[in-house]
Amino acid sequence: VAYGSVIGGYSERRVIAADRLVRIPDGVAAEAAAAAMLKGMTSWYLCRRTYRVAAGETVLVHAAAGGVGTILSQWCKVLGANVIGTVGSAAKGEVAREHGCDHVVLYKEEDFVERVREITGGEGVPVVFDGVGAATFEGSLQCLAKFGMMITFGNASGAVPPFNLLRLSAKCLTVARPSLMPYVERRQDLEDAAGELLGHIRAGDIRITIGQRFALEEAAEAHGALESRQTHGCTVLIP
């Protein structure tokens, strides 16, 4: 069994409510399920609930080589979208391409707003998936097409500061700040999220890349690697 909706610590054993557990299907490795549950269900609500990605759309995914980014980019491809991904290095750019990105933008070397406009013929994208936060928020708003949605779901660079809502009116934009737990609070919703995720993994539609493995007692080192943005894909702790 696996879970992804109860967080807050690391241990070899824990007591958890049975209705928060889901069965790992045959054909999905336990390590892959452990790496994927939280990040994968986050990707699920982003592209299947908060914004329903449609075939033919072009979407922007920030931090496309990260744990959520690699899964979300692949899921958007499964849904038929064209994916623009931002990354911090050429090496991470290769990771992003291997995980579904049609276009990769090196944000340290390129202006991602200009690149998005170039790729979309000046139209912009209907949705931005942004787990970076403060550093990318302003540019992300500029990347949106009319009636677009900005989804900020993480604060890797710091929280987005307060802003004037009137700035959204010219293009009729929407800003959302969702989180996973309300989307999987009901048992049926949890089963829907996990079922879709694990089904795609089992079918090979979504590949879970574990870029780093740490022993359980090395949890502090794992956090340091994440905070310094030296990771790619998912990170797991091994008891």
mmCIF file of C-alpha atoms in Angstrom:
data_model
loop_
_atom_site.group_PDB
_atom_site.id
_atom_site.type_symbol
_atom_site.label_atom_id
_atom_site.label_comp_id
_atom_site.label_asym_id
_atom_site.label_seq_id
_atom_site.Cartn_x
_atom_site.Cartn_y
_atom_site.Cartn_z
ATOM 1 C CA VAL A 1 0.000 0.000 0.000
ATOM 2 C CA ALA A 2 1.006 3.651 -0.359
ATOM 3 C CA TYR A 3 -0.120 7.079 0.760
ATOM 4 C CA GLY A 4 0.612 10.629 -0.263
ATOM 5 C CA SER A 5 -1.852 12.792 1.582
ATOM 6 C CA VAL A 6 -0.414 12.613 5.100
ATOM 7 C CA ILE A 7 2.918 14.398 5.505
ATOM 8 C CA GLY A 8 5.134 15.655 8.285
ATOM 9 C CA GLY A 9 7.960 13.237 9.092
ATOM 10 C CA TYR A 10 10.013 10.176 8.224
ATOM 11 C CA SER A 11 9.963 6.785 9.931
ATOM 12 C CA GLU A 12 10.222 3.060 9.235
ATOM 13 C CA ARG A 13 6.754 2.464 10.707
ATOM 14 C CA ARG A 14 3.768 4.645 11.347
ATOM 15 C CA VAL A 15 0.115 4.483 12.335
ATOM 16 C CA ILE A 16 -2.180 5.840 9.653
ATOM 17 C CA ALA A 17 -5.911 5.775 8.999
ATOM 18 C CA ALA A 18 -6.794 2.979 6.603
ATOM 19 C CA ASP A 19 -8.909 5.264 4.429
ATOM 20 C CA ARG A 20 -5.772 7.276 3.562
ATOM 21 C CA LEU A 21 -4.069 4.230 2.018
ATOM 22 C CA VAL A 22 -4.315 3.008 -1.554
ATOM 23 C CA ARG A 23 -3.310 -0.312 -3.035
ATOM 24 C CA ILE A 24 -0.217 -0.385 -5.234
ATOM 25 C CA PRO A 25 -1.195 -2.324 -8.375
ATOM 26 C CA ASP A 26 0.907 -5.123 -9.803
ATOM 27 C CA GLY A 27 3.494 -3.728 -12.180
ATOM 28 C CA VAL A 28 4.255 -0.617 -10.118
ATOM 29 C CA ALA A 29 7.368 -0.815 -7.929
ATOM 30 C CA ALA A 30 6.988 0.208 -4.296
ATOM 31 C CA GLU A 31 9.870 2.676 -4.659
ATOM 32 C CA ALA A 32 8.190 4.315 -7.655
ATOM 33 C CA ALA A 33 4.905 4.570 -5.759
ATOM 34 C CA ALA A 34 6.662 6.121 -2.763
ATOM 35 C CA ALA A 35 8.363 8.668 -4.998
ATOM 36 C CA ALA A 36 5.238 9.442 -6.988
ATOM 37 C CA MET A 37 2.274 9.643 -4.647
ATOM 38 C CA LEU A 38 2.519 13.209 -3.309
ATOM 39 C CA LYS A 39 4.076 14.721 -6.431
ATOM 40 C CA GLY A 40 1.916 12.667 -8.760
ATOM 41 C CA MET A 41 -1.374 13.507 -7.086
ATOM 42 C CA THR A 42 -0.275 17.145 -7.054
ATOM 43 C CA SER A 43 0.209 16.873 -10.814
ATOM 44 C CA TRP A 44 -3.224 15.234 -11.064
ATOM 45 C CA TYR A 45 -5.114 18.054 -9.396
ATOM 46 C CA LEU A 46 -3.150 20.713 -11.297
ATOM 47 C CA CYS A 47 -3.935 19.440 -14.791
ATOM 48 C CA ARG A 48 -7.149 17.483 -14.133
ATOM 49 C CA ARG A 49 -8.999 19.593 -11.578
ATOM 50 C CA THR A 50 -7.719 23.148 -10.962
ATOM 51 C CA TYR A 51 -7.232 23.537 -14.716
ATOM 52 C CA ARG A 52 -8.372 20.846 -17.122
ATOM 53 C CA VAL A 53 -5.686 20.660 -19.784
ATOM 54 C CA ALA A 54 -7.089 20.000 -23.266
ATOM 55 C CA ALA A 55 -5.510 18.513 -26.369
ATOM 56 C CA GLY A 56 -3.811 21.078 -28.571
ATOM 57 C CA GLU A 57 -3.189 23.624 -25.817
ATOM 58 C CA THR A 58 0.286 24.966 -25.088
ATOM 59 C CA VAL A 59 1.046 25.093 -21.359
ATOM 60 C CA LEU A 60 3.955 26.461 -19.318
ATOM 61 C CA VAL A 61 5.519 24.375 -16.537
ATOM 62 C CA HIS A 62 8.147 26.001 -14.322
ATOM 63 C CA ALA A 63 10.891 23.845 -12.756
ATOM 64 C CA ALA A 64 10.149 21.204 -15.363
ATOM 65 C CA ALA A 65 13.044 18.953 -14.315
ATOM 66 C CA GLY A 66 11.894 18.684 -10.697
ATOM 67 C CA GLY A 67 9.793 16.025 -9.019
ATOM 68 C CA VAL A 68 6.426 17.600 -9.809
ATOM 69 C CA GLY A 69 7.645 19.083 -13.080
ATOM 70 C CA THR A 70 8.730 15.779 -14.620
ATOM 71 C CA ILE A 71 5.411 14.130 -13.770
ATOM 72 C CA LEU A 72 3.220 17.111 -14.665
ATOM 73 C CA SER A 73 4.907 17.608 -18.037
ATOM 74 C CA GLN A 74 4.336 13.967 -18.952
ATOM 75 C CA TRP A 75 0.721 14.108 -17.797
ATOM 76 C CA CYS A 76 0.071 17.177 -19.933
ATOM 77 C CA LYS A 77 1.534 15.286 -22.893
ATOM 78 C CA VAL A 78 -0.793 12.358 -22.180
ATOM 79 C CA LEU A 79 -3.654 14.870 -22.388
ATOM 80 C CA GLY A 80 -2.418 16.071 -25.781
ATOM 81 C CA ALA A 81 -0.860 19.402 -24.815
ATOM 82 C CA ASN A 82 2.315 21.051 -26.047
ATOM 83 C CA VAL A 83 4.581 21.710 -23.071
ATOM 84 C CA ILE A 84 7.001 24.579 -22.497
ATOM 85 C CA GLY A 85 9.270 23.899 -19.530
ATOM 86 C CA THR A 86 11.648 26.236 -17.712
ATOM 87 C CA VAL A 87 14.828 24.873 -16.127
ATOM 88 C CA GLY A 88 17.993 26.233 -14.554
ATOM 89 C CA SER A 89 20.682 24.415 -16.536
ATOM 90 C CA ALA A 90 21.369 22.596 -19.787
ATOM 91 C CA ALA A 91 21.587 19.284 -17.918
ATOM 92 C CA LYS A 92 18.147 19.848 -16.415
ATOM 93 C CA GLY A 93 16.951 20.811 -19.879
ATOM 94 C CA GLU A 94 17.764 17.312 -21.092
ATOM 95 C CA VAL A 95 15.816 15.859 -18.173
ATOM 96 C CA ALA A 96 12.836 18.046 -19.058
ATOM 97 C CA ARG A 97 12.920 16.956 -22.710
ATOM 98 C CA GLU A 98 13.067 13.313 -21.668
ATOM 99 C CA HIS A 99 9.931 13.866 -19.594
ATOM 100 C CA GLY A 100 7.596 15.428 -22.114
ATOM 101 C CA CYS A 101 8.686 19.025 -22.717
ATOM 102 C CA ASP A 102 8.425 20.106 -26.342
ATOM 103 C CA HIS A 103 10.251 23.381 -25.670
ATOM 104 C CA VAL A 104 12.831 24.008 -22.952
ATOM 105 C CA VAL A 105 13.761 27.482 -21.710
ATOM 106 C CA LEU A 106 16.955 28.045 -19.712
ATOM 107 C CA TYR A 107 15.670 30.829 -17.496
ATOM 108 C CA LYS A 108 19.152 31.867 -16.321
ATOM 109 C CA GLU A 109 20.236 32.498 -19.913
ATOM 110 C CA GLU A 110 16.974 33.455 -21.629
ATOM 111 C CA ASP A 111 14.000 35.701 -20.918
ATOM 112 C CA PHE A 112 11.267 33.106 -20.463
ATOM 113 C CA VAL A 113 8.537 35.674 -21.183
ATOM 114 C CA GLU A 114 10.014 36.470 -24.590
ATOM 115 C CA ARG A 115 10.546 32.784 -25.366
ATOM 116 C CA VAL A 116 6.937 31.941 -24.504
ATOM 117 C CA ARG A 117 5.697 34.758 -26.726
ATOM 118 C CA GLU A 118 7.952 33.527 -29.518
ATOM 119 C CA ILE A 119 6.790 29.917 -29.194
ATOM 120 C CA THR A 120 3.095 30.892 -29.075
ATOM 121 C CA GLY A 121 3.265 33.469 -31.841
ATOM 122 C CA GLY A 122 2.651 36.281 -29.369
ATOM 123 C CA GLU A 123 -0.594 34.799 -28.052
ATOM 124 C CA GLY A 124 0.623 33.491 -24.710
ATOM 125 C CA VAL A 125 -0.448 30.351 -22.892
ATOM 126 C CA PRO A 126 -3.826 29.546 -21.308
ATOM 127 C CA VAL A 127 -2.236 28.264 -18.098
ATOM 128 C CA VAL A 128 1.010 28.543 -16.142
ATOM 129 C CA PHE A 129 1.895 25.903 -13.545
ATOM 130 C CA ASP A 130 4.273 27.628 -11.126
ATOM 131 C CA GLY A 131 5.825 25.916 -8.132
ATOM 132 C CA VAL A 132 8.687 28.421 -7.922
ATOM 133 C CA GLY A 133 6.799 31.358 -6.429
ATOM 134 C CA ALA A 134 8.065 34.906 -6.036
ATOM 135 C CA ALA A 135 10.870 34.775 -8.614
ATOM 136 C CA THR A 136 8.646 33.758 -11.522
ATOM 137 C CA PHE A 137 5.255 35.229 -10.626
ATOM 138 C CA GLU A 138 5.544 38.551 -12.472
ATOM 139 C CA GLY A 139 6.869 36.970 -15.640
ATOM 140 C CA SER A 140 4.274 34.217 -15.491
ATOM 141 C CA LEU A 141 1.437 36.750 -15.546
ATOM 142 C CA GLN A 142 2.973 38.263 -18.676
ATOM 143 C CA CYS A 143 3.038 34.830 -20.330
ATOM 144 C CA LEU A 144 -0.723 34.336 -20.055
ATOM 145 C CA ALA A 145 -3.134 34.731 -22.934
ATOM 146 C CA LYS A 146 -6.500 36.424 -22.470
ATOM 147 C CA PHE A 147 -8.678 34.539 -19.974
ATOM 148 C CA GLY A 148 -5.584 32.612 -18.831
ATOM 149 C CA MET A 149 -5.054 31.019 -15.429
ATOM 150 C CA MET A 150 -1.966 31.428 -13.267
ATOM 151 C CA ILE A 151 -1.624 28.505 -10.845
ATOM 152 C CA THR A 152 0.917 29.098 -8.103
ATOM 153 C CA PHE A 153 1.296 25.929 -6.056
ATOM 154 C CA GLY A 154 4.730 26.248 -4.422
ATOM 155 C CA ASN A 155 7.157 28.711 -2.891
ATOM 156 C CA ALA A 156 10.610 27.400 -3.820
ATOM 157 C CA SER A 157 11.885 30.976 -4.244
ATOM 158 C CA GLY A 158 9.684 32.503 -1.554
ATOM 159 C CA ALA A 159 6.002 33.328 -1.219
ATOM 160 C CA VAL A 160 4.281 35.515 -3.800
ATOM 161 C CA PRO A 161 3.828 38.983 -2.242
ATOM 162 C CA PRO A 162 0.427 40.720 -2.170
ATOM 163 C CA PHE A 163 -0.542 42.380 -5.445
ATOM 164 C CA ASN A 164 -3.318 44.566 -6.845
ATOM 165 C CA LEU A 165 -6.113 42.422 -8.281
ATOM 166 C CA LEU A 166 -6.893 45.141 -10.824
ATOM 167 C CA ARG A 167 -3.776 44.039 -12.691
ATOM 168 C CA LEU A 168 -5.704 40.956 -13.792
ATOM 169 C CA SER A 169 -8.588 42.816 -15.393
ATOM 170 C CA ALA A 170 -7.026 43.870 -18.710
ATOM 171 C CA LYS A 171 -6.740 40.265 -19.913
ATOM 172 C CA CYS A 172 -9.427 38.797 -17.609
ATOM 173 C CA LEU A 173 -6.873 36.601 -15.855
ATOM 174 C CA THR A 174 -7.423 34.197 -12.970
ATOM 175 C CA VAL A 175 -4.923 33.399 -10.217
ATOM 176 C CA ALA A 176 -5.298 30.197 -8.183
ATOM 177 C CA ARG A 177 -3.384 29.023 -5.107
ATOM 178 C CA PRO A 178 -4.517 25.419 -4.625
ATOM 179 C CA SER A 179 -3.115 22.617 -2.467
ATOM 180 C CA LEU A 180 -3.535 18.859 -2.603
ATOM 181 C CA MET A 181 -5.354 17.964 0.600
ATOM 182 C CA PRO A 182 -8.796 19.463 -0.163
ATOM 183 C CA TYR A 183 -8.799 17.638 -3.507
ATOM 184 C CA VAL A 184 -8.323 14.207 -1.889
ATOM 185 C CA GLU A 185 -10.197 14.724 1.380
ATOM 186 C CA ARG A 186 -13.018 12.404 0.319
ATOM 187 C CA ARG A 187 -12.154 8.735 -0.113
ATOM 188 C CA GLN A 188 -13.550 8.610 -3.648
ATOM 189 C CA ASP A 189 -11.445 11.585 -4.703
ATOM 190 C CA LEU A 190 -8.320 9.955 -3.260
ATOM 191 C CA GLU A 191 -9.080 6.769 -5.183
ATOM 192 C CA ASP A 192 -9.666 8.757 -8.371
ATOM 193 C CA ALA A 193 -6.368 10.621 -8.030
ATOM 194 C CA ALA A 194 -4.271 7.615 -7.088
ATOM 195 C CA GLY A 195 -6.042 5.397 -9.601
ATOM 196 C CA GLU A 196 -5.292 7.701 -12.514
ATOM 197 C CA LEU A 197 -1.702 8.240 -11.399
ATOM 198 C CA LEU A 198 -0.810 4.612 -10.751
ATOM 199 C CA GLY A 199 -2.676 3.556 -13.883
ATOM 200 C CA HIS A 200 -0.553 5.860 -16.034
ATOM 201 C CA ILE A 201 2.626 4.618 -14.342
ATOM 202 C CA ARG A 202 1.633 0.998 -14.867
ATOM 203 C CA ALA A 203 0.805 1.654 -18.524
ATOM 204 C CA GLY A 204 4.133 3.402 -19.082
ATOM 205 C CA ASP A 205 2.505 6.735 -19.951
ATOM 206 C CA ILE A 206 4.247 8.418 -17.019
ATOM 207 C CA ARG A 207 7.781 7.462 -16.023
ATOM 208 C CA ILE A 208 8.910 8.108 -12.464
ATOM 209 C CA THR A 209 12.539 9.191 -12.379
ATOM 210 C CA ILE A 210 14.258 8.864 -9.015
ATOM 211 C CA GLY A 211 17.213 11.178 -9.335
ATOM 212 C CA GLN A 212 18.493 10.873 -5.771
ATOM 213 C CA ARG A 213 18.419 8.205 -3.081
ATOM 214 C CA PHE A 214 19.419 8.879 0.513
ATOM 215 C CA ALA A 215 19.507 6.645 3.562
ATOM 216 C CA LEU A 216 16.824 7.500 6.112
ATOM 217 C CA GLU A 217 19.449 8.877 8.501
ATOM 218 C CA GLU A 218 20.597 11.234 5.724
ATOM 219 C CA ALA A 219 17.309 13.147 5.660
ATOM 220 C CA ALA A 220 19.076 16.424 6.462
ATOM 221 C CA GLU A 221 21.365 15.986 3.452
ATOM 222 C CA ALA A 222 18.342 15.281 1.271
ATOM 223 C CA HIS A 223 16.694 18.503 2.410
ATOM 224 C CA GLY A 224 19.900 20.407 1.724
ATOM 225 C CA ALA A 225 20.033 19.088 -1.830
ATOM 226 C CA LEU A 226 16.409 20.062 -2.414
ATOM 227 C CA GLU A 227 16.811 23.537 -0.945
ATOM 228 C CA SER A 228 19.898 24.237 -3.056
ATOM 229 C CA ARG A 229 18.063 23.061 -6.201
ATOM 230 C CA GLN A 230 20.728 20.449 -6.907
ATOM 231 C CA THR A 231 18.215 17.673 -7.564
ATOM 232 C CA HIS A 232 16.280 16.414 -10.550
ATOM 233 C CA GLY A 233 13.283 14.138 -10.667
ATOM 234 C CA CYS A 234 12.158 12.619 -7.371
ATOM 235 C CA THR A 235 14.122 12.092 -4.167
ATOM 236 C CA VAL A 236 13.550 9.105 -1.876
ATOM 237 C CA LEU A 237 14.754 8.086 1.575
ATOM 238 C CA ILE A 238 15.615 4.395 1.996
ATOM 239 C CA PRO A 239 15.161 2.857 5.498
#
